[in-house]
Amino acid sequence: MNKKAVIFDMDGVLIDSKDMHFHSWAESGKRYGFTITHDEYARYFGQTSEHFARVMSAEHNIKLSDEEIFAWMAAKDAYFTKSFAGSFQENEPLTSLLEDLQKHDFKMAIGSSAPKDNVRVLVATMPRGELLKNYVTGDDVTKGKPDPEVFLTAAGMVDVPPECCAVIEDSIHGLEAARTAGMTAIGMTGTCERSELEKYAEVVIDSLAEITAAQIEEMIFA
């Protein structure tokens, strides 16, 4: 039996948290003089918090020390976690897909740029979260997406070769990382336009209800 795995991005795939992230950055950044726009946030969505904070510092010409950068990140994470903890609702297509993948002997993992605490809260809260007990976060890697480190680490964690893995992602940076890792890239709309995702993904879906374990297996081993 062939080893196979699906690696899920978190934000925008497992949970629709884009607006929560934006407001967390915008609100926590005010104390340092930042006025962050939706367009600025969208340009760097999917990358690590440290990368975003440093890019904003440079683009807004606001010089922050390393201590201030990490303090801003911590404040953003605290704001987000407070909003996030009670926000998860039953996602029937996600639950169905996880159970379908389990029946077809897929390994499963999360590969996210989010902080570990946020991923931990999601896994503990969501139905069938025990199927996603393997996860790699922005705290576990040195290079964020589009570098493939997060997905390669997740593949190693579940002991599945990269070429036998599929990634479900909603961001361009994440799809680039999946392709660079040699994995099957599945795009999911919501953060980016379908026309943009189609440049990087083998298939694009609007919902997890549109994909099955059998279809993913066929794409991996085609």
Coordinates of C-alpha atoms in Angstrom, one line a residue:
M1 CA 0.0 0.0 0.0
N2 CA 1.4 3.4 -1.0
K3 CA 2.1 5.9 1.7
K4 CA 0.2 9.1 1.1
A5 CA -0.7 12.3 3.0
V6 CA -2.6 15.4 2.8
I7 CA -1.2 18.6 4.4
F8 CA -3.6 21.3 5.2
D9 CA -2.9 25.0 5.6
M10 CA -4.8 26.4 8.5
D11 CA -5.9 30.0 7.8
G12 CA -8.3 30.1 4.9
V13 CA -8.6 26.3 4.6
L14 CA -9.4 24.8 8.0
I15 CA -10.9 28.1 9.3
D16 CA -11.8 31.4 7.7
S17 CA -9.7 33.6 9.8
K18 CA -8.4 36.2 7.4
D19 CA -10.4 39.1 8.8
M20 CA -9.5 38.2 12.4
H21 CA -5.8 38.2 11.4
F22 CA -6.1 41.6 9.7
H23 CA -7.9 43.2 12.6
S24 CA -5.3 41.7 15.0
W25 CA -2.4 43.2 13.1
A26 CA -4.2 46.5 12.6
E27 CA -5.2 46.9 16.2
S28 CA -2.0 45.8 17.8
G29 CA 0.1 47.9 15.4
K30 CA -1.6 51.2 16.4
R31 CA 0.6 51.5 19.5
Y32 CA 3.7 51.6 17.2
G33 CA 2.2 54.1 14.8
F34 CA 1.1 51.7 12.0
T35 CA -2.1 52.2 9.9
I36 CA -2.3 48.9 8.1
T37 CA -4.6 48.5 5.1
H38 CA -6.4 45.4 3.7
D39 CA -4.3 45.6 0.6
E40 CA -1.0 45.6 2.6
Y41 CA -2.1 42.6 4.6
A42 CA -3.3 40.7 1.5
R43 CA 0.1 41.1 -0.2
Y44 CA 1.9 39.1 2.5
F45 CA -0.9 36.8 3.7
G46 CA 0.5 33.3 4.3
Q47 CA 4.0 34.3 5.4
T48 CA 5.3 34.3 8.9
S49 CA 4.4 36.9 11.5
E50 CA 8.0 38.0 11.9
H51 CA 8.3 38.6 8.1
F52 CA 5.1 40.6 8.0
A53 CA 6.1 42.8 11.0
R54 CA 9.5 43.5 9.5
V55 CA 8.1 44.3 6.1
M56 CA 5.6 46.6 7.5
S57 CA 8.3 48.3 9.6
A58 CA 10.3 48.9 6.4
E59 CA 7.4 49.9 4.2
H60 CA 6.0 52.4 6.7
N61 CA 9.5 53.7 7.6
I62 CA 8.9 53.0 11.3
K63 CA 12.1 51.7 12.8
L64 CA 11.5 49.0 15.4
S65 CA 14.0 47.2 17.5
D66 CA 14.0 43.4 17.6
E67 CA 12.5 43.6 21.0
E68 CA 9.7 45.8 19.7
I69 CA 9.1 43.5 16.7
F70 CA 8.7 40.5 18.9
A71 CA 6.5 42.5 21.4
W72 CA 4.2 43.5 18.5
M73 CA 4.0 39.9 17.3
A74 CA 3.1 38.8 20.8
A75 CA 0.4 41.5 21.1
K76 CA -1.0 40.5 17.8
D77 CA -1.1 36.8 18.7
A78 CA -2.8 37.6 22.1
Y79 CA -5.4 39.7 20.3
F80 CA -6.0 37.0 17.7
T81 CA -6.2 34.1 20.2
K82 CA -8.8 35.9 22.2
S83 CA -10.9 36.4 19.1
F84 CA -10.2 33.0 17.7
A85 CA -10.8 30.7 20.8
G86 CA -14.5 30.9 20.7
S87 CA -15.0 31.4 16.9
F88 CA -14.7 27.9 15.5
Q89 CA -17.9 26.5 14.2
E90 CA -18.8 23.1 12.8
N91 CA -17.4 22.8 9.2
E92 CA -19.3 19.8 7.8
P93 CA -17.3 19.5 4.6
L94 CA -14.0 19.5 6.5
T95 CA -15.2 16.9 8.9
S96 CA -16.4 14.7 6.1
L97 CA -13.1 15.1 4.2
L98 CA -11.0 14.2 7.2
E99 CA -13.1 11.0 7.8
D100 CA -12.9 10.1 4.1
L101 CA -9.1 10.5 4.1
Q102 CA -8.9 8.4 7.2
K103 CA -10.9 5.6 5.5
H104 CA -8.5 5.7 2.6
D105 CA -5.5 5.4 4.8
F106 CA -4.1 8.9 4.3
K107 CA -1.8 10.4 6.8
M108 CA -2.8 14.0 7.7
A109 CA -1.0 17.0 9.0
I110 CA -1.2 20.8 9.2
G111 CA 1.5 23.0 7.6
S112 CA 0.8 26.6 8.7
S113 CA 2.7 29.9 9.1
A114 CA 0.5 30.6 12.2
P115 CA 1.9 30.5 15.7
K116 CA 1.8 27.2 17.5
D117 CA -0.7 28.3 20.1
N118 CA -3.2 29.2 17.4
V119 CA -2.9 25.8 15.7
R120 CA -3.1 24.0 19.1
V121 CA -6.3 25.8 19.9
L122 CA -7.8 24.9 16.6
V123 CA -6.9 21.2 16.9
A124 CA -8.3 21.0 20.4
T125 CA -11.6 22.7 19.4
M126 CA -12.5 21.4 16.0
P127 CA -14.5 18.1 15.5
R128 CA -12.1 15.2 14.5
G129 CA -9.2 17.4 15.5
E130 CA -7.4 14.3 16.7
L131 CA -6.8 13.4 13.0
L132 CA -4.6 16.5 12.7
K133 CA -2.4 15.9 15.8
N134 CA 0.6 16.3 13.6
Y135 CA 1.3 19.9 12.8
V136 CA 4.1 22.2 11.8
T137 CA 3.8 25.9 12.6
G138 CA 5.6 29.2 12.0
D139 CA 7.3 28.7 15.3
D140 CA 8.8 25.4 14.1
V141 CA 10.6 26.6 10.9
T142 CA 13.3 29.2 10.1
K143 CA 11.9 30.0 6.6
G144 CA 8.3 30.9 5.9
K145 CA 6.3 30.2 2.7
P146 CA 7.0 30.3 -0.2
D147 CA 10.0 28.3 1.1
P148 CA 8.9 24.7 1.3
E149 CA 10.4 24.0 4.8
V150 CA 7.0 23.9 6.6
F151 CA 5.6 21.3 4.2
L152 CA 8.8 19.2 4.0
T153 CA 8.9 19.1 7.8
A154 CA 5.2 18.0 7.9
A155 CA 5.9 15.3 5.4
G156 CA 8.8 14.0 7.5
M157 CA 6.7 14.1 10.6
V158 CA 4.1 11.7 9.1
D159 CA 6.9 9.7 7.3
V160 CA 5.5 10.2 3.8
P161 CA 7.7 11.1 0.8
P162 CA 7.0 14.6 -0.6
E163 CA 6.0 13.3 -4.0
C164 CA 3.2 11.3 -2.2
C165 CA 1.8 14.3 -0.5
A166 CA -1.0 16.8 -1.5
V167 CA -1.3 20.2 0.0
I168 CA -4.5 22.2 0.3
E169 CA -3.7 25.9 0.3
D170 CA -5.5 29.2 -0.2
S171 CA -2.5 31.5 -0.7
I172 CA -0.1 31.9 -3.6
H173 CA 2.9 31.7 -1.3
G174 CA 1.6 28.4 0.1
L175 CA 1.0 26.9 -3.4
E176 CA 4.5 28.0 -4.4
A177 CA 5.9 26.2 -1.4
A178 CA 3.9 23.1 -2.2
R179 CA 5.2 23.0 -5.8
T180 CA 8.8 23.6 -4.7
A181 CA 8.5 20.7 -2.3
G182 CA 7.4 18.5 -5.1
M183 CA 3.9 18.0 -3.8
T184 CA 0.5 18.0 -5.4
A185 CA -0.9 21.6 -5.0
I186 CA -4.6 22.1 -4.5
G187 CA -5.8 25.6 -4.4
M188 CA -8.9 26.8 -2.4
T189 CA -10.6 30.1 -3.2
G190 CA -11.5 32.7 -0.5
T191 CA -8.2 34.6 -0.1
C192 CA -7.2 34.8 -3.7
E193 CA -9.0 34.9 -7.0
R194 CA -9.5 31.6 -8.9
S195 CA -7.5 33.0 -11.9
E196 CA -4.5 33.6 -9.6
L197 CA -4.7 30.2 -7.9
E198 CA -4.9 28.4 -11.3
K199 CA -1.4 29.6 -12.1
Y200 CA 0.1 27.6 -9.3
A201 CA -2.4 24.8 -8.4
E202 CA -3.2 21.5 -10.2
V203 CA -6.8 22.0 -9.3
V204 CA -8.8 24.8 -7.7
I205 CA -11.8 24.2 -5.4
D206 CA -14.3 26.6 -3.8
S207 CA -15.0 24.3 -0.9
L208 CA -13.6 21.2 0.7
A209 CA -16.9 19.6 -0.2
E210 CA -15.7 19.5 -3.9
I211 CA -12.8 17.1 -3.3
T212 CA -12.6 13.5 -2.2
A213 CA -9.9 11.2 -0.9
A214 CA -10.1 9.1 -4.1
Q215 CA -9.6 12.2 -6.3
I216 CA -6.6 13.4 -4.3
E217 CA -5.1 9.9 -4.5
E218 CA -5.6 9.9 -8.2
M219 CA -3.8 13.3 -8.5
I220 CA -0.9 12.2 -6.4
F221 CA -0.2 9.0 -8.2
A222 CA -1.2 10.1 -11.8

